[in-house]
Short mmCIF file of C-alpha atoms in Angstrom, two decimals:
data_model
loop_
_atom_site.label_atom_id
_atom_site.label_comp_id
_atom_site.label_asym_id
_atom_site.label_seq_id
_atom_site.Cartn_x
_atom_site.Cartn_y
_atom_site.Cartn_z
CA VAL A 1 146.17 -50.77 -318.59
CA HIS A 2 145.83 -50.80 -314.81
CA THR A 3 142.69 -49.06 -313.61
CA PRO A 4 142.72 -46.79 -310.51
CA ALA A 5 140.66 -49.40 -308.68
CA PHE A 6 143.31 -52.02 -309.39
CA VAL A 7 146.11 -49.79 -308.11
CA GLN A 8 144.19 -48.88 -304.95
CA SER A 9 143.39 -52.47 -304.07
CA TYR A 10 146.76 -53.96 -305.07
CA GLU A 11 148.14 -54.29 -301.54
CA SER A 12 145.02 -55.89 -300.04
CA THR A 13 144.60 -58.10 -303.09
CA SER A 14 148.19 -59.32 -302.82
CA ARG A 15 147.61 -60.40 -299.24
CA ILE A 16 144.45 -62.28 -300.21
CA TRP A 17 145.88 -64.34 -303.05
CA LEU A 18 149.17 -65.02 -301.26
CA SER A 19 147.27 -66.41 -298.28
CA ARG A 20 145.16 -68.55 -300.58
CA LEU A 21 148.25 -69.95 -302.23
CA LEU A 22 149.40 -71.21 -298.86
CA LEU A 23 146.06 -72.95 -298.38
CA ARG A 24 145.96 -74.46 -301.91
CA PRO A 25 148.93 -76.74 -302.52
CA THR A 26 147.69 -77.56 -306.03
CA GLN A 27 148.66 -74.10 -307.26
CA SER A 28 152.19 -73.80 -308.59
CA ILE A 29 154.95 -71.78 -306.95
CA SER A 30 158.28 -71.49 -308.67
CA HIS A 31 160.22 -72.02 -305.39
CA PRO A 32 159.41 -74.55 -302.68
CA ILE A 33 158.54 -72.98 -299.33
CA SER A 34 161.47 -74.73 -297.66
CA HIS A 35 163.90 -72.81 -299.89
CA ILE A 36 162.25 -69.40 -299.60
CA GLN A 37 164.51 -66.69 -298.19
CA SER A 38 163.91 -63.02 -297.58
CA ASN A 39 164.52 -62.21 -301.27
CA PRO A 40 161.58 -61.38 -303.57
CA ILE A 41 159.85 -64.41 -305.10
CA ARG A 42 158.09 -64.83 -308.41
CA ILE A 43 154.65 -66.42 -308.25
CA GLU A 44 152.68 -67.59 -311.27
CA THR A 45 149.11 -68.73 -310.84
CA SER A 46 145.53 -68.37 -312.02
CA PHE A 47 142.68 -67.79 -309.65
CA MET A 48 139.42 -69.67 -309.40
CA SER A 49 136.25 -67.71 -309.93
CA GLN A 50 135.67 -65.16 -307.21
CA SER A 51 132.58 -63.35 -306.11
CA PRO A 52 132.04 -59.90 -307.68
CA SER A 53 132.78 -58.23 -304.35
CA ASP A 54 136.15 -59.98 -304.00
CA PRO A 55 138.94 -57.52 -304.92
CA SER A 56 141.00 -60.38 -306.34
CA ASN A 57 138.67 -60.27 -309.35
CA LEU A 58 140.62 -57.20 -310.38
CA LEU A 59 143.63 -59.43 -311.03
CA PRO A 60 143.75 -60.88 -314.55
CA SER A 61 144.34 -64.63 -314.85
CA ASN A 62 147.83 -66.08 -315.40
CA ILE A 63 149.80 -62.95 -314.48
CA SER A 64 153.17 -62.74 -312.78
CA HIS A 65 154.29 -60.31 -310.09
CA GLN A 66 157.53 -59.67 -308.24
CA LEU A 67 156.56 -59.38 -304.58
CA PRO A 68 158.64 -59.15 -301.40
CA LEU A 69 158.19 -62.12 -299.13
CA PRO A 70 155.89 -61.30 -296.18
CA ALA A 71 157.05 -62.09 -292.66
CA VAL A 72 154.65 -65.05 -292.37
CA LEU A 73 156.58 -66.86 -295.11
CA HIS A 74 159.95 -66.74 -293.38
CA SER A 75 161.61 -70.12 -293.15
CA SER A 76 161.66 -72.00 -289.84
CA SER A 77 165.38 -71.35 -289.43
CA ALA A 78 164.87 -67.62 -289.74
CA MET A 79 162.08 -67.73 -287.18
CA SER A 80 164.20 -69.65 -284.68
CA ALA A 81 166.96 -67.07 -285.02
CA SER A 82 164.62 -64.22 -284.08
CA VAL A 83 162.86 -66.10 -281.27
CA PRO A 84 165.28 -68.72 -279.87
CA SER A 85 164.02 -71.84 -278.17
CA SER A 86 163.92 -71.65 -274.37
CA ASN A 87 166.12 -74.75 -274.18
CA ASN A 88 168.56 -74.11 -277.04
CA ILE A 89 172.11 -73.90 -275.64
CA GLY A 90 174.21 -74.57 -278.75
CA LYS A 91 176.97 -77.19 -279.04
CA ALA A 92 179.94 -77.33 -276.68
CA SER A 93 182.19 -78.56 -279.51
CA ASP A 94 181.74 -75.21 -281.29
CA PHE A 95 183.40 -73.29 -278.45
CA GLU A 96 186.65 -73.24 -276.53
CA TYR A 97 184.95 -73.10 -273.13
CA SER A 98 181.45 -73.22 -271.61
CA LEU A 99 180.05 -71.43 -268.59
CA THR A 100 176.61 -71.05 -267.04
CA CYS A 101 174.92 -68.51 -264.82
CA LEU A 102 172.11 -69.72 -262.57
CA GLY A 103 169.72 -66.79 -262.29
CA ALA A 104 168.46 -64.59 -265.13
CA GLY A 105 167.92 -61.48 -263.06
CA TYR A 106 169.41 -58.00 -262.94
CA VAL A 107 172.95 -59.22 -262.24
CA GLY A 108 173.10 -62.52 -264.12
CA GLY A 109 171.56 -61.37 -267.41
CA PRO A 110 173.65 -58.25 -268.12
CA THR A 111 176.88 -59.80 -266.79
CA MET A 112 176.61 -62.84 -269.03
CA ALA A 113 175.64 -60.68 -272.03
CA ILE A 114 178.82 -58.64 -271.63
CA ILE A 115 180.96 -61.77 -271.22
CA ALA A 116 179.42 -63.28 -274.36
CA TYR A 117 179.94 -60.04 -276.29
CA HIS A 118 183.64 -59.85 -275.45
CA CYS A 119 184.34 -63.61 -275.53
CA PRO A 120 183.04 -65.09 -278.81
CA ASN A 121 185.09 -68.23 -278.11
CA ILE A 122 183.10 -68.95 -274.92
CA ARG A 123 179.61 -70.43 -274.81
CA VAL A 124 177.58 -68.51 -272.22
CA ILE A 125 174.34 -69.99 -270.87
CA VAL A 126 171.90 -68.17 -268.61
CA ALA A 127 169.60 -70.67 -266.89
CA ASP A 128 166.60 -70.03 -264.68
CA ILE A 129 163.69 -72.13 -263.43
CA ASN A 130 161.38 -69.23 -264.25
CA LYS A 131 160.33 -70.04 -267.81
CA LYS A 132 158.57 -66.71 -268.30
CA GLN A 133 161.78 -64.89 -267.43
CA ILE A 134 163.70 -66.95 -269.98
CA GLU A 135 161.05 -66.33 -272.62
CA LYS A 136 161.45 -62.59 -272.09
CA TRP A 137 165.22 -62.83 -272.51
CA ASN A 138 164.61 -64.72 -275.75
CA SER A 139 162.16 -62.09 -277.00
CA ASP A 140 162.48 -58.52 -278.24
CA ASP A 141 161.14 -57.28 -274.90
CA LEU A 142 163.86 -57.93 -272.31
CA PRO A 143 162.78 -58.28 -268.66
CA ILE A 144 165.06 -55.42 -267.55
CA TYR A 145 166.16 -52.17 -269.12
CA GLU A 146 169.71 -50.91 -269.16
CA PRO A 147 171.02 -48.45 -271.76
CA GLY A 148 172.84 -50.42 -274.46
CA LEU A 149 171.89 -53.86 -273.14
CA ASP A 150 169.25 -54.60 -275.77
CA GLU A 151 171.70 -54.02 -278.64
CA ILE A 152 174.34 -56.25 -277.06
CA VAL A 153 171.89 -59.10 -276.40
CA ARG A 154 170.64 -58.94 -280.00
CA GLN A 155 174.18 -59.24 -281.34
CA VAL A 156 175.19 -62.34 -279.36
CA ARG A 157 171.94 -64.16 -278.57
CA GLY A 158 171.79 -67.46 -280.41
CA LYS A 159 175.49 -67.21 -281.35
CA ASN A 160 177.34 -67.73 -278.08
CA LEU A 161 174.74 -66.44 -275.60
CA PHE A 162 171.85 -68.76 -274.78
CA PHE A 163 168.94 -68.47 -272.36
CA SER A 164 167.51 -71.77 -271.13
CA ALA A 165 164.91 -73.01 -268.66
CA ASP A 166 166.66 -76.39 -268.43
CA VAL A 167 168.87 -75.70 -265.41
CA ASP A 168 170.12 -79.29 -265.05
CA GLU A 169 171.35 -79.50 -268.64
CA ALA A 170 173.06 -76.13 -268.33
CA ILE A 171 174.94 -77.35 -265.23
CA ARG A 172 176.05 -80.55 -266.92
CA GLU A 173 177.16 -78.76 -270.09
CA SER A 174 179.37 -76.18 -268.34
CA GLU A 175 182.74 -76.20 -266.64
CA MET A 176 182.17 -72.96 -264.75
CA ILE A 177 178.94 -72.01 -262.95
CA PHE A 178 178.06 -68.52 -261.74
CA VAL A 179 175.36 -68.47 -259.07
CA SER A 180 173.36 -65.25 -259.07
CA VAL A 181 170.09 -66.18 -257.41
CA ASN A 182 167.87 -63.88 -255.40
CA THR A 183 168.80 -63.22 -251.75
CA PRO A 184 165.73 -61.55 -250.19
CA THR A 185 165.73 -60.10 -246.70
CA LYS A 186 164.89 -62.57 -243.94
CA THR A 187 161.40 -62.20 -242.49
CA HIS A 188 161.97 -64.31 -239.35
CA GLY A 189 164.75 -65.83 -237.27
CA VAL A 190 168.20 -64.38 -236.59
CA GLY A 191 168.65 -61.11 -238.51
CA ALA A 192 164.98 -60.82 -239.50
CA GLY A 193 164.36 -57.58 -241.38
CA ARG A 194 168.08 -57.06 -242.01
CA ALA A 195 170.00 -60.20 -243.01
CA ALA A 196 169.84 -62.07 -246.32
CA ASN A 197 167.79 -65.24 -246.70
CA LEU A 198 170.11 -67.86 -248.23
CA LYS A 199 167.49 -70.51 -248.97
CA ASN A 200 167.79 -70.04 -252.74
CA TRP A 201 171.57 -70.31 -252.50
CA GLU A 202 171.39 -73.56 -250.60
CA LEU A 203 168.91 -74.99 -253.11
CA ALA A 204 171.18 -73.99 -255.99
CA ALA A 205 174.19 -75.64 -254.32
CA ARG A 206 172.27 -78.85 -253.66
CA ASN A 207 171.07 -78.99 -257.26
CA ILE A 208 174.60 -78.49 -258.61
CA ALA A 209 175.87 -81.31 -256.40
CA LYS A 210 173.02 -83.53 -257.54
CA VAL A 211 173.29 -83.16 -261.32
CA ALA A 212 176.97 -82.27 -261.88
CA ASN A 213 178.76 -84.78 -264.11
CA GLY A 214 182.29 -83.80 -263.12
CA PRO A 215 184.36 -81.23 -261.21
CA LYS A 216 183.08 -77.67 -261.55
CA ILE A 217 184.15 -74.14 -260.70
CA VAL A 218 181.29 -72.53 -258.77
CA ILE A 219 181.29 -68.74 -258.45
CA GLU A 220 179.43 -66.52 -256.00
CA LYS A 221 177.99 -63.53 -257.86
CA SER A 222 175.35 -62.24 -255.46
CA THR A 223 175.88 -60.01 -252.42
CA LEU A 224 176.22 -62.54 -249.62
CA PRO A 225 177.25 -62.86 -245.98
CA VAL A 226 180.94 -63.41 -245.32
CA ARG A 227 181.93 -67.10 -245.32
CA THR A 228 179.00 -68.15 -247.50
CA ALA A 229 181.55 -69.84 -249.78
CA HIS A 230 182.71 -72.00 -246.87
CA SER A 231 179.17 -73.22 -246.21
CA MET A 232 178.47 -73.70 -249.90
CA LYS A 233 181.57 -75.85 -250.34
CA ARG A 234 180.41 -78.17 -247.56
CA VAL A 235 177.04 -78.59 -249.31
CA LEU A 236 178.64 -79.25 -252.70
CA GLU A 237 181.18 -81.77 -251.46
CA ALA A 238 178.57 -83.75 -249.55
CA ASN A 239 177.70 -85.54 -252.81
CA GLU A 240 177.93 -89.33 -252.94
CA ARG A 241 180.09 -89.47 -256.08
CA GLY A 242 183.15 -87.78 -254.63
CA LEU A 243 183.06 -84.85 -257.07
CA LYS A 244 185.31 -81.91 -256.26
CA PHE A 245 184.30 -78.28 -256.59
CA GLU A 246 186.30 -75.08 -256.43
CA ILE A 247 184.40 -72.12 -254.97
CA LEU A 248 185.25 -68.57 -256.08
CA SER A 249 183.90 -65.18 -255.08
CA ASN A 250 183.35 -62.64 -257.86
CA PRO A 251 181.12 -59.88 -256.45
CA GLU A 252 179.35 -57.43 -258.72
CA PHE A 253 179.71 -53.65 -258.48
CA LEU A 254 176.82 -52.50 -260.65
CA ALA A 255 174.61 -49.44 -260.42
CA GLU A 256 171.18 -49.21 -262.02
CA GLY A 257 171.30 -47.20 -265.22
CA THR A 258 175.03 -47.72 -265.78
CA ALA A 259 175.29 -51.53 -265.59
CA VAL A 260 176.59 -51.93 -269.16
CA SER A 261 179.36 -49.35 -268.73
CA ASP A 262 180.15 -50.72 -265.25
CA LEU A 263 180.69 -54.15 -266.81
CA THR A 264 182.45 -52.98 -269.96
CA LYS A 265 184.85 -50.59 -268.23
CA PRO A 266 184.94 -51.69 -264.59
CA ASP A 267 186.95 -49.87 -261.92
CA ARG A 268 188.15 -53.30 -260.83
CA VAL A 269 187.23 -56.97 -261.07
CA LEU A 270 187.52 -58.78 -257.75
CA ILE A 271 188.13 -62.54 -257.69
CA GLY A 272 188.56 -64.49 -254.48
CA GLY A 273 189.50 -68.14 -254.21
CA ASN A 274 191.51 -70.73 -252.34
CA ILE A 275 194.81 -69.40 -253.68
CA ALA A 276 196.75 -71.51 -251.17
CA SER A 277 195.97 -74.70 -253.12
CA GLU A 278 197.01 -75.63 -256.65
CA SER A 279 193.46 -76.43 -257.79
CA GLY A 280 192.11 -73.25 -256.22
CA LEU A 281 194.75 -71.13 -257.92
CA ALA A 282 194.01 -72.81 -261.26
CA ALA A 283 190.31 -71.96 -260.84
CA VAL A 284 191.15 -68.32 -260.10
CA ASP A 285 193.41 -68.17 -263.15
CA LYS A 286 190.61 -69.56 -265.33
CA LEU A 287 188.22 -66.80 -264.28
CA VAL A 288 190.99 -64.22 -264.73
CA TRP A 289 191.41 -65.57 -268.28
CA VAL A 290 187.73 -64.93 -268.98
CA TYR A 291 187.87 -61.31 -267.84
CA GLN A 292 191.19 -60.63 -269.56
CA HIS A 293 189.37 -60.76 -272.89
CA TRP A 294 188.48 -57.09 -272.28
CA VAL A 295 189.67 -56.00 -268.81
CA PRO A 296 193.33 -54.98 -268.30
CA LYS A 297 195.10 -57.40 -265.99
CA ASP A 298 196.13 -54.67 -263.55
CA GLN A 299 192.45 -54.01 -262.88
CA ILE A 300 191.78 -57.65 -261.92
CA ILE A 301 192.37 -58.18 -258.21
CA THR A 302 192.81 -61.71 -256.84
CA THR A 303 192.42 -62.40 -253.12
CA ASN A 304 191.41 -65.21 -250.80
CA LEU A 305 187.72 -66.01 -250.50
CA TRP A 306 187.03 -64.18 -247.27
CA SER A 307 188.76 -60.99 -248.42
CA SER A 308 186.69 -60.92 -251.61
CA GLU A 309 183.38 -61.40 -249.80
CA LEU A 310 184.24 -58.84 -247.14
CA SER A 311 185.51 -56.28 -249.67
CA LYS A 312 182.14 -56.20 -251.38
CA LEU A 313 180.26 -55.68 -248.12
CA THR A 314 182.64 -53.06 -246.75
CA ALA A 315 182.49 -51.14 -250.04
CA ASN A 316 178.70 -51.01 -249.70
CA ALA A 317 179.01 -50.02 -246.05
CA PHE A 318 181.43 -47.17 -246.80
CA LEU A 319 179.16 -45.80 -249.51
CA ALA A 320 176.16 -46.02 -247.22
CA GLN A 321 178.16 -44.31 -244.48
CA ARG A 322 179.01 -41.39 -246.77
CA ILE A 323 175.34 -40.90 -247.64
CA SER A 324 174.35 -41.05 -243.98
CA SER A 325 177.11 -38.59 -243.07
CA ILE A 326 176.16 -35.98 -245.68
CA ASN A 327 172.50 -36.33 -244.68
CA SER A 328 173.48 -35.60 -241.08
CA ILE A 329 175.51 -32.61 -242.24
CA SER A 330 172.50 -31.32 -244.19
CA ALA A 331 170.56 -31.10 -240.93
CA LEU A 332 173.44 -29.11 -239.42
CA CYS A 333 173.45 -26.84 -242.48
CA GLU A 334 169.76 -26.06 -242.02
CA THR A 335 170.41 -25.03 -238.42
CA THR A 336 173.44 -22.87 -239.18
CA GLY A 337 172.29 -21.40 -242.50
CA ALA A 338 174.98 -23.13 -244.55
CA ASP A 339 174.32 -24.61 -248.00
CA VAL A 340 174.86 -28.39 -247.98
CA HIS A 341 175.67 -28.42 -251.69
CA GLU A 342 178.46 -25.91 -251.19
CA VAL A 343 179.76 -27.83 -248.18
CA SER A 344 179.78 -31.16 -250.03
CA ARG A 345 181.51 -29.55 -253.03
CA ALA A 346 184.20 -28.09 -250.81
CA MET A 347 184.75 -31.45 -249.09
CA GLY A 348 184.72 -33.39 -252.35
CA MET A 349 187.58 -31.35 -253.80
CA ASP A 350 189.82 -32.91 -251.17
CA LYS A 351 191.49 -35.83 -252.99
CA ARG A 352 191.50 -37.83 -249.77
CA ILE A 353 187.69 -37.65 -249.61
CA GLY A 354 186.50 -37.41 -253.20
CA LYS A 355 183.19 -36.06 -254.47
CA SER A 356 181.21 -39.28 -255.00
CA PHE A 357 178.24 -40.15 -252.78
CA LEU A 358 178.20 -36.73 -251.10
CA ASN A 359 174.77 -35.62 -252.32
CA ALA A 360 172.23 -35.19 -249.55
CA SER A 361 169.03 -37.08 -250.27
CA VAL A 362 166.04 -38.78 -248.68
CA GLY A 363 167.72 -42.18 -248.50
CA PHE A 364 169.55 -44.86 -250.43
CA GLY A 365 169.11 -45.36 -254.14
CA VAL A 366 170.11 -48.97 -254.88
CA ALA A 367 168.41 -52.28 -254.15
CA ALA A 368 171.15 -53.69 -251.94
CA SER A 369 171.13 -50.54 -249.81
CA LYS A 370 167.71 -51.34 -248.41
CA ARG A 371 169.41 -53.75 -246.06
CA ILE A 372 172.59 -51.68 -245.80
CA SER A 373 170.66 -48.72 -244.44
CA TRP A 374 169.66 -50.74 -241.39
CA THR A 375 173.13 -51.77 -240.30
CA TRP A 376 175.87 -49.79 -241.99
CA SER A 377 177.37 -49.02 -238.58
CA ILE A 378 178.27 -52.72 -238.21
CA CYS A 379 179.42 -53.17 -241.82
CA VAL A 380 176.06 -54.07 -243.41
CA ASN A 381 173.47 -56.59 -242.44
CA HIS A 382 175.36 -59.67 -243.62
CA LEU A 383 177.88 -59.36 -240.81
CA VAL A 384 175.21 -60.21 -238.25
CA TYR A 385 176.13 -63.80 -239.07
CA LEU A 386 179.57 -63.27 -237.53
CA ARG A 387 180.27 -63.02 -233.82
CA LEU A 388 183.86 -61.76 -233.84
CA PRO A 389 185.70 -62.73 -230.64
CA PRO A 390 188.80 -61.01 -229.18
CA ILE A 391 192.03 -61.40 -231.14
CA GLY A 392 193.78 -64.70 -230.43
CA THR A 393 190.60 -66.73 -229.90
CA LYS A 394 188.64 -68.90 -232.33
CA SER A 395 186.08 -67.44 -234.73
CA PHE A 396 182.61 -68.85 -235.15
CA LEU A 397 180.07 -68.82 -237.99
CA TRP A 398 176.39 -68.60 -237.09
CA THR A 399 173.89 -69.96 -239.60
CA SER A 400 170.25 -70.62 -238.79
CA GLY A 401 171.01 -70.15 -235.12
CA LYS A 402 173.76 -72.81 -235.06
CA ARG A 403 177.43 -72.19 -234.34
CA SER A 404 180.36 -73.72 -236.18
CA VAL A 405 184.09 -73.11 -235.69
CA LEU A 406 185.79 -71.29 -238.57
CA PRO A 407 189.08 -72.81 -239.79
#
């Protein structure tokens, strides 16, 4: 008959003698540890003499109990599934295609998670030199929060979505490389305080050229100055092994708080490439194939490189212009006694104008708009790199204060 004391101390007692079993290999367990799963296990043992104060004395000798396996006894394979290795990228032979994203930030992480979710036949690797960032992506505490993102990552991580700190291996193992590195605002030089600093982009391009083991498709994913792809191609093709690269532009159109829905049901997917050449068109078609797993083909727009880059910047500029315009109108409303909310509602009902981005506010609400707010009147800060001459004359690209003729 079990005494009340035995019942009360059962849970703590179970923990004590289970832990001692792990430390005493001479005691018998009916299943080897290597074969233990999450099912209950049956343990038969007798305890050595314990001190009177030890609650395990309440357990009779040579008894058997059915106990659920505690988390500490999970097999090594189960542990690796819950906390993947920072350098585990799966096997290429298990998938139809492999792609990598350099940069595990706000754009790269969610975008690759959605691609992996909708493309189980594609191995998706997110690589970053920041090991702590990768560890967070491999944990239960993701480095960013977006509604629905955590559930998606849990479903595909370790299956066809991998996060790795080994950037070089990720480049070698993939046929397509998205580059989504940080582009902070320049603090000195031409465009200081407004233009994007492309140092990280140049370093990424040089590293791809250095470690690539064959031709690759390299894709711009960040918000970048127009003609960045042209400069990046020159860096990539300056390698000594004669490797060829196709550069594509695939700008993101995400908003904080709705990134998952923006990626799952996008208004459009924009892909720019060298569509005048056979290899360039094949690269564009390959990226179209990836997106067609879940995006209708009529929502995938293909253009040349420059059009794709410029479309992203002009879209940002138009949105910033609308915010600036309604803010100016709000000042007029205060003077005349009108209600800016009523005015914006009346304007927004015009189909030619639309109701989006017509809410008066203190400023801009997205990260990229910090730079846009400075220079929306000249189509965002990135266009400070271009000095557009009169029609009929040559165009020039200015980078780091140096001029080069555009083809």
